PDB file of C-alpha atoms in Angstrom:
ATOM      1  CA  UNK P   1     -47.746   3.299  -9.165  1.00  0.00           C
ATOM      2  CA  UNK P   2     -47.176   5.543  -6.143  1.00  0.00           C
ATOM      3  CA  UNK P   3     -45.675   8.009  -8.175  1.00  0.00           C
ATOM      4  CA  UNK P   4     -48.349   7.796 -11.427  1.00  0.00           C
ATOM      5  CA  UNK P   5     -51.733   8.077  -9.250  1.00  0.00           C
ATOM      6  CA  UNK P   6     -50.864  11.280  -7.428  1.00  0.00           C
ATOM      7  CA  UNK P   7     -49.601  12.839 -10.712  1.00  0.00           C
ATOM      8  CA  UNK P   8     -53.326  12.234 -11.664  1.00  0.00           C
ATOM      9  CA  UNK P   9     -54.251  14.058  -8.231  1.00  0.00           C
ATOM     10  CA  UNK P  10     -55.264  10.421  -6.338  1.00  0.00           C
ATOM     11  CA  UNK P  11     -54.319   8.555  -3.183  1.00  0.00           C
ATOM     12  CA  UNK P  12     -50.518   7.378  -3.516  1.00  0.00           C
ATOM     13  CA  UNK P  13     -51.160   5.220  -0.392  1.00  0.00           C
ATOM     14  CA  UNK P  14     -54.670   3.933  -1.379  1.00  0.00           C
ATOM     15  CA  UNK P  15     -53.427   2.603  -4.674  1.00  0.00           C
ATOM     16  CA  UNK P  16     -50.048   0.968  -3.603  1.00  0.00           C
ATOM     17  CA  UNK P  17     -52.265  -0.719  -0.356  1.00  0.00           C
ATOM     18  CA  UNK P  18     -54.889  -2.087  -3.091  1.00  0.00           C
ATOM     19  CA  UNK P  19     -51.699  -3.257  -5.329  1.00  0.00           C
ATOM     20  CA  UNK P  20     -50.287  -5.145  -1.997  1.00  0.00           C
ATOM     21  CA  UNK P  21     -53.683  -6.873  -1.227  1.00  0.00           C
ATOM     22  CA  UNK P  22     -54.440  -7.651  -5.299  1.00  0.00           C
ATOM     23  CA  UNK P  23     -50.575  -9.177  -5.162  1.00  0.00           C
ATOM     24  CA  UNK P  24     -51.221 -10.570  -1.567  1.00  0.00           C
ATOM     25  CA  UNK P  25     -52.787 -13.464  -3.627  1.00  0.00           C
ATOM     26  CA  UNK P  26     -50.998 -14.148  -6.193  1.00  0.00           C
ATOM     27  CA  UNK P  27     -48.733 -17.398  -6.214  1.00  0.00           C
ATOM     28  CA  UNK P  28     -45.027 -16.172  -6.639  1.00  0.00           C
ATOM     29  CA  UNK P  29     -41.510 -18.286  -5.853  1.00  0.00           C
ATOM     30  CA  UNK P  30     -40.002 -17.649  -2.233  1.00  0.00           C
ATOM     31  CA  UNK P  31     -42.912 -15.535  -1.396  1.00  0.00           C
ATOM     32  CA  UNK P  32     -42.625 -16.737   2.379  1.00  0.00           C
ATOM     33  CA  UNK P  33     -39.476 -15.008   2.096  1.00  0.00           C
ATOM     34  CA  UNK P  34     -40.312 -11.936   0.566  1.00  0.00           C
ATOM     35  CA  UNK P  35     -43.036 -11.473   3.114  1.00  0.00           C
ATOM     36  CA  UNK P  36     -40.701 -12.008   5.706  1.00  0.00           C
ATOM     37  CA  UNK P  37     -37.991  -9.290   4.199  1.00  0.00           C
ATOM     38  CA  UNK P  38     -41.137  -6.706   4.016  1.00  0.00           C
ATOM     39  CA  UNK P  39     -42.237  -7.086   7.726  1.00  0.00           C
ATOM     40  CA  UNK P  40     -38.648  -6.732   8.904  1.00  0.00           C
ATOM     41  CA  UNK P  41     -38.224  -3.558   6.654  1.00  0.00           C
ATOM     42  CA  UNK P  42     -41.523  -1.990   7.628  1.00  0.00           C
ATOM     43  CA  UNK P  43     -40.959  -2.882  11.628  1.00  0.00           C
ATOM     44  CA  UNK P  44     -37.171  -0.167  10.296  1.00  0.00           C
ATOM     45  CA  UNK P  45     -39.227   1.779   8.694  1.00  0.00           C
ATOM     46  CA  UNK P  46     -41.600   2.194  11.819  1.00  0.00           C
ATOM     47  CA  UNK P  47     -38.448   2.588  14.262  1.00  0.00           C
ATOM     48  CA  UNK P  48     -37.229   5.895  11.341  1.00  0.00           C
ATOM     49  CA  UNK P  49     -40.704   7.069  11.423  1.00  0.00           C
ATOM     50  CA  UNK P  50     -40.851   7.517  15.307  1.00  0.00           C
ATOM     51  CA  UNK P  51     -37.374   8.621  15.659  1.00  0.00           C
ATOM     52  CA  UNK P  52     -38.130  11.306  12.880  1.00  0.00           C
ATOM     53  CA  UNK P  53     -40.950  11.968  15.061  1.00  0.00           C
ATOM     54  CA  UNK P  54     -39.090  12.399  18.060  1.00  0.00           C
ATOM     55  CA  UNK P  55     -36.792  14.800  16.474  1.00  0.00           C
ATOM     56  CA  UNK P  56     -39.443  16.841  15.372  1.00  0.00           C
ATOM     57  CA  UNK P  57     -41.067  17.929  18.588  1.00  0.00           C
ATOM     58  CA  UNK P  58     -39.516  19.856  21.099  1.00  0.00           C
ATOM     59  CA  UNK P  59     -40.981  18.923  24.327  1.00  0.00           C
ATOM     60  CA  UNK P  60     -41.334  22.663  25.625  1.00  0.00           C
ATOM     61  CA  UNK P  61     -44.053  23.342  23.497  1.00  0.00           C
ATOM     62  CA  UNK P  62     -46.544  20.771  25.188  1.00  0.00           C
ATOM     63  CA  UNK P  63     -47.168  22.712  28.418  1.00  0.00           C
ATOM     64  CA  UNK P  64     -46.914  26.251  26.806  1.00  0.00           C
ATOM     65  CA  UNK P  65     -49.575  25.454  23.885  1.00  0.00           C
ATOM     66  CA  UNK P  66     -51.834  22.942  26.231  1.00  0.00           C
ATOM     67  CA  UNK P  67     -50.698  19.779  23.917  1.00  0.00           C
ATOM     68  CA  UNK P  68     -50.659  17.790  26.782  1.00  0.00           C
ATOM     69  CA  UNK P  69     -54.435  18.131  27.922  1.00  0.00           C
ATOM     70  CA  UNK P  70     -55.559  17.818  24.928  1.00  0.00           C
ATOM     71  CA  UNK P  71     -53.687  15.432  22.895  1.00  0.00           C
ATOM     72  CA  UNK P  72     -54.699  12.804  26.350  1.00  0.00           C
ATOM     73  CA  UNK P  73     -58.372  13.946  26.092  1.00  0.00           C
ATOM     74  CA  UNK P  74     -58.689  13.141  22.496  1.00  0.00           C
ATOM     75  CA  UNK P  75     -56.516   9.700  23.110  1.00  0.00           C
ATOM     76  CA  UNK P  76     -58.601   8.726  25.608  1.00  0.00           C
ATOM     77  CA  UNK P  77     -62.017   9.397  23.335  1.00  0.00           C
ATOM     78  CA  UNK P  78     -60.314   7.735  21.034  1.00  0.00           C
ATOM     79  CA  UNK P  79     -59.790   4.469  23.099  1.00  0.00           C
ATOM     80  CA  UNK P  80     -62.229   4.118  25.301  1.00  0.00           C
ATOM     81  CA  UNK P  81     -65.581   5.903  23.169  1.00  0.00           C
ATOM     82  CA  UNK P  82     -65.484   6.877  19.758  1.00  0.00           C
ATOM     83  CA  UNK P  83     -63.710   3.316  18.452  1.00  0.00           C
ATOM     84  CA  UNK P  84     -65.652   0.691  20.882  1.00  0.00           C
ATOM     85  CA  UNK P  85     -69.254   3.057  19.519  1.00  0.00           C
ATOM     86  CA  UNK P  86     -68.057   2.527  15.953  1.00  0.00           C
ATOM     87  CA  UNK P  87     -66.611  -0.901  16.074  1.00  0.00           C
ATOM     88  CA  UNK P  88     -69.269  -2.216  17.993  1.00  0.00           C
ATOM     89  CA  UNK P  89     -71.872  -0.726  15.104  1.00  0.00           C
ATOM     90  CA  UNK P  90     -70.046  -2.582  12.885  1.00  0.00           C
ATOM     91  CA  UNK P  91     -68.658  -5.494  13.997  1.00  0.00           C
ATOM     92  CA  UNK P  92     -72.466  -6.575  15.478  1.00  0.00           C
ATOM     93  CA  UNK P  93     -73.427  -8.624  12.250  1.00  0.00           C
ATOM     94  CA  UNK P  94     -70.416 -10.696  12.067  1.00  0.00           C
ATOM     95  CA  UNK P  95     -69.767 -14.124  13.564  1.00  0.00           C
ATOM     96  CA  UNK P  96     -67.653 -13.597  16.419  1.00  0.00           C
ATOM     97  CA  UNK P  97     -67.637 -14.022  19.968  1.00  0.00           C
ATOM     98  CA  UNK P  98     -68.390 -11.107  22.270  1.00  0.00           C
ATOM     99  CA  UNK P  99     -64.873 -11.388  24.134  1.00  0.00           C
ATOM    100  CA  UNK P 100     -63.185 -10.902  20.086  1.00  0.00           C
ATOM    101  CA  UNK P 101     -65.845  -8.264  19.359  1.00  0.00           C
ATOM    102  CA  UNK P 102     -64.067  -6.589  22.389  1.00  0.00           C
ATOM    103  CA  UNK P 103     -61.164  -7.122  22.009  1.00  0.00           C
ATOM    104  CA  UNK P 104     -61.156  -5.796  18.069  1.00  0.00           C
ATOM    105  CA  UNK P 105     -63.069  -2.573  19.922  1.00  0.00           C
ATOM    106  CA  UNK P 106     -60.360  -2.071  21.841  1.00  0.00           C
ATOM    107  CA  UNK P 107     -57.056  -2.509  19.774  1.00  0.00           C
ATOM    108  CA  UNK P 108     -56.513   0.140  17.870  1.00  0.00           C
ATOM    109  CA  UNK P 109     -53.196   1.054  17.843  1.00  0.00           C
ATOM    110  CA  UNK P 110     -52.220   4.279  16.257  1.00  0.00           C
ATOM    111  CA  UNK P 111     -48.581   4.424  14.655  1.00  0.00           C
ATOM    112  CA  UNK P 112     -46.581   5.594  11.406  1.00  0.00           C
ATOM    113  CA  UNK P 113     -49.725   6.546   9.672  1.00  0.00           C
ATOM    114  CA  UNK P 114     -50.642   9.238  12.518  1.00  0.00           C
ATOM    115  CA  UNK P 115     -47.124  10.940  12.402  1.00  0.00           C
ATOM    116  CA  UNK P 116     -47.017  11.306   8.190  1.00  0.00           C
ATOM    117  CA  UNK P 117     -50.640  12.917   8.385  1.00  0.00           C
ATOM    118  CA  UNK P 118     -49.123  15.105  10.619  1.00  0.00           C
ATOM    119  CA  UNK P 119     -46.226  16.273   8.925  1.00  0.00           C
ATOM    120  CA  UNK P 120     -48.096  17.257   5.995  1.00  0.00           C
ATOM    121  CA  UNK P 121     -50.010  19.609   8.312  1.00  0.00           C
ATOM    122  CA  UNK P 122     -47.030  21.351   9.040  1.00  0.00           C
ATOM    123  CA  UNK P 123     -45.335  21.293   5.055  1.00  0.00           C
ATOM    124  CA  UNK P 124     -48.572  22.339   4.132  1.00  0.00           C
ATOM    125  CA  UNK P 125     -48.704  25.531   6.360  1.00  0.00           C
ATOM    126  CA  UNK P 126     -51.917  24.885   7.752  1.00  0.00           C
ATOM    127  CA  UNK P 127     -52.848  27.128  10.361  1.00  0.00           C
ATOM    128  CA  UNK P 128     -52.046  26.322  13.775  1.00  0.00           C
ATOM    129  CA  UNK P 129     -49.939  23.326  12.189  1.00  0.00           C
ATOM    130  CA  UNK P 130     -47.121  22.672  14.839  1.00  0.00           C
ATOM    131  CA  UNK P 131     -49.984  22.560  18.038  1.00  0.00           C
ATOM    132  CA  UNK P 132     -52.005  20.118  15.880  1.00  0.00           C
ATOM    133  CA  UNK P 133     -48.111  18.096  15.261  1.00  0.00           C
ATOM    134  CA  UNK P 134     -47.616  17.755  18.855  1.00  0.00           C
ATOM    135  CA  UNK P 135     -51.540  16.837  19.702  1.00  0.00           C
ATOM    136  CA  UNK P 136     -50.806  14.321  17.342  1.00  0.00           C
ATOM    137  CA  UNK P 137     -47.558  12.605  19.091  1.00  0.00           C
ATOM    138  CA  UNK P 138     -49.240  12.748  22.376  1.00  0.00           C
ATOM    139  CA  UNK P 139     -51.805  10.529  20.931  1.00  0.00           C
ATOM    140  CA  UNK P 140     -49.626   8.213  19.243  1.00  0.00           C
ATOM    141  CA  UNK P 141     -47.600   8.217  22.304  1.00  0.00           C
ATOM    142  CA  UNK P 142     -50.984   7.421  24.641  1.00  0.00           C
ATOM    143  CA  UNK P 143     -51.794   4.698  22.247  1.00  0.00           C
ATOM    144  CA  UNK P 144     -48.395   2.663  22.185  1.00  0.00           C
ATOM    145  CA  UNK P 145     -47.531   3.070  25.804  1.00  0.00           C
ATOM    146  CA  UNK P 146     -51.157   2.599  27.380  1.00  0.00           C
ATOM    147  CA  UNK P 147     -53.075   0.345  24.943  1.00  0.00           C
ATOM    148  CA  UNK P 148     -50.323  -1.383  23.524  1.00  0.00           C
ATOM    149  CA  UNK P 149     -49.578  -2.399  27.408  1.00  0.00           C
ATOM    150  CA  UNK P 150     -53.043  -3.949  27.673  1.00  0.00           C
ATOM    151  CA  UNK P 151     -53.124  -5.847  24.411  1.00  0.00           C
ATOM    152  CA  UNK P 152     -51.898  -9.082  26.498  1.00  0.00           C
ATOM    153  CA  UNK P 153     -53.704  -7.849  29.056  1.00  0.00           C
ATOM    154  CA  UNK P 154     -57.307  -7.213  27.552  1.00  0.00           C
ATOM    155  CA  UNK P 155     -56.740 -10.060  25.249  1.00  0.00           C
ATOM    156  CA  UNK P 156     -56.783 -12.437  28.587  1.00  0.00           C
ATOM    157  CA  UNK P 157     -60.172 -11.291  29.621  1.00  0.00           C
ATOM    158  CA  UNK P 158     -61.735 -11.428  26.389  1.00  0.00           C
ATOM    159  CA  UNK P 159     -61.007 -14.677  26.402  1.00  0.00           C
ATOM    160  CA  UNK P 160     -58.736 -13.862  22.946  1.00  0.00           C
ATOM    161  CA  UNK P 161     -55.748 -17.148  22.361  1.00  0.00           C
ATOM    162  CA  UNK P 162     -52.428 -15.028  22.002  1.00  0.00           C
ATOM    163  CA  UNK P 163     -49.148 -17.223  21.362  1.00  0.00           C
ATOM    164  CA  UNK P 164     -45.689 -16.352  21.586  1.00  0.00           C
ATOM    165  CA  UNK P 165     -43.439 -15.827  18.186  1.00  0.00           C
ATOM    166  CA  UNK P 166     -39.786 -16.538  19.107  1.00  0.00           C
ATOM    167  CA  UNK P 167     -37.553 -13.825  17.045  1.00  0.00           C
ATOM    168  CA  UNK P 168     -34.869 -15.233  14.838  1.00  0.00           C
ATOM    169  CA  UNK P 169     -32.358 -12.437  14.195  1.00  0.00           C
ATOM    170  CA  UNK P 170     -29.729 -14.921  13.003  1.00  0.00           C
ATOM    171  CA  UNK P 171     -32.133 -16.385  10.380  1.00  0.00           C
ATOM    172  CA  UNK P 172     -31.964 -15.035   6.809  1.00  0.00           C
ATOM    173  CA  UNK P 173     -34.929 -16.983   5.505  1.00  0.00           C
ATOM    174  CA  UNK P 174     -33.711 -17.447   1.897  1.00  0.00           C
ATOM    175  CA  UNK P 175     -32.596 -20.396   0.308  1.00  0.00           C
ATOM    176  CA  UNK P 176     -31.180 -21.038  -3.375  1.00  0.00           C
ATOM    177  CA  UNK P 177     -32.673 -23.780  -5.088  1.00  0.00           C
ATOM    178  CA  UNK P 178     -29.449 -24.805  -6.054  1.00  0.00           C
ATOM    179  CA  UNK P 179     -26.509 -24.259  -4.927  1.00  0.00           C
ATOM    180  CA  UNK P 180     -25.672 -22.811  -1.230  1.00  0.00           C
ATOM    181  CA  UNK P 181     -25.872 -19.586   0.872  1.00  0.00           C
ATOM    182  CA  UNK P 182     -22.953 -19.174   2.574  1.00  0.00           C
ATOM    183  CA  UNK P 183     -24.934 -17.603   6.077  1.00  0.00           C
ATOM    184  CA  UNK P 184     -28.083 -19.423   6.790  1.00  0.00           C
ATOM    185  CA  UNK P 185     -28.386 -19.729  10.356  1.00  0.00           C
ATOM    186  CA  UNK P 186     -30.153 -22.633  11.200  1.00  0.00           C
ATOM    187  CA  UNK P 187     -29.252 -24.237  14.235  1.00  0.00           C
ATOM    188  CA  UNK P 188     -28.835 -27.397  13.036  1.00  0.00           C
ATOM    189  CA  UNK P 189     -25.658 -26.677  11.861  1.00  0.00           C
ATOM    190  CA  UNK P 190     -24.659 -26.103   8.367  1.00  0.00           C
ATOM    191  CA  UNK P 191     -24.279 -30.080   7.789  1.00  0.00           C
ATOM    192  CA  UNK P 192     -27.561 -30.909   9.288  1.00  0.00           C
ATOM    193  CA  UNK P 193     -31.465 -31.482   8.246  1.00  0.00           C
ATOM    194  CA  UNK P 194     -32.807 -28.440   9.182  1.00  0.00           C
ATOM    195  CA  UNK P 195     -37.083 -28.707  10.003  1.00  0.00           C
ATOM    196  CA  UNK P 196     -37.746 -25.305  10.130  1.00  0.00           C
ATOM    197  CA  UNK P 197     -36.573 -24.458   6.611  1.00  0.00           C
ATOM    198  CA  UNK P 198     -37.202 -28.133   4.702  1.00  0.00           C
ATOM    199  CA  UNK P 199     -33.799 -27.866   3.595  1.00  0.00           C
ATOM    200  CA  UNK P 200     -31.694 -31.257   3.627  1.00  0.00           C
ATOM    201  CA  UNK P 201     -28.802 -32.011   4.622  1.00  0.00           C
ATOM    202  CA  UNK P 202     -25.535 -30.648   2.720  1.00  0.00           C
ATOM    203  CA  UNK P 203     -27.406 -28.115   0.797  1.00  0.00           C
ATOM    204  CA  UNK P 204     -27.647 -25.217   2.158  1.00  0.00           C
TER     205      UNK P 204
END
């Protein structure tokens, strides 16, 4: 689909997002899994993009082309006025709190999506590409580091319930519905009724 809809000169990413939210609802067996395989491969796929990133900017261009000043300038516009203005506009006719209305105003987290914009500024030779590049990681950089520090933070005085996730590493999450899999994980044992995965016991 990717690959058909920018032959025909469209958005590769629009259509395979609208695809993912049209399949979002459709009923499909272990889809609890298959959600949980995609978030672990897209948090790798994140980690690739920002090491990519990384590798991509050498560090003594900041202070020789002014990246630095304003790559913070524009982060902190970003942050603090030009999202809150919008989101505010916005988000005033729905039903929600003032402290979520904030809080959404506030978390906007730039990430992957930033650093492949920016690489096609500098594939597609656009002028004064590799200053824009680095404007571009200092604003990615701003966002993780200052306002993904806050989140817990912000969320606390907006009045915003945040809960803990425990990470399993050792869990697979998949499950044959007959039969075994030789490395499940759950800490149960392998002989024991497991609660988190509704398997019983012997048969997994």
């Amino acid at each position: 689909m990717y690959g058909l809809t920018t032959v025909a000169h469209g958005s590769g990413f629009l259509a395979v997002f609208v695809a993912g939210v049209l399949l979002g609802d459709v009923r499909a067996p272990y889809k609890k899994e298959i959600e949980r395989f995609h978030t672990a491969l897209g948090s790798l796929g994140e980690v690739v993009a920002f090491t990519l990133l990384g590798l991509t900017v050498p560090l003594w261009t900041f202070t020789m082309e002014g990246a630095w000043t304003d790559g913070i300038v524009l982060a902190v516009l970003l942050a603090f006025v030009i999202r809150p203005l919008v989101l505010t506009a916005l988000l005033w006719p729905m039903d929600l709190s003032r402290g979520e209305k904030t809080f959404l105003a506030f978390t906007g987290l730039k990430g992957a999506v930033p650093v492949l914009l920016g690489s096609y500024l500098v594939s597609s030779g656009v002028g004064d590409a590799n200053r824009l590049y680095d404007v571009v990681f200092v604003v990615v950089v701003f966002s993780v580091v200052v306002q993904g520090t806050l989140v817990p933070t912000v969320a606390r005085w907006c009045r915003v319930p945040m809960r803990s996730v425990e990470l399993e590493p050792w869990a697979l999450g998949v499950r044959h519905r007959r039969g075994r899999l030789g490395q499940h994980g759950c800490p149960g044992g392998p002989h024991r009724a497991c609660q988190r995965c509704d398997a019983p016991a012997g048969r997994r």
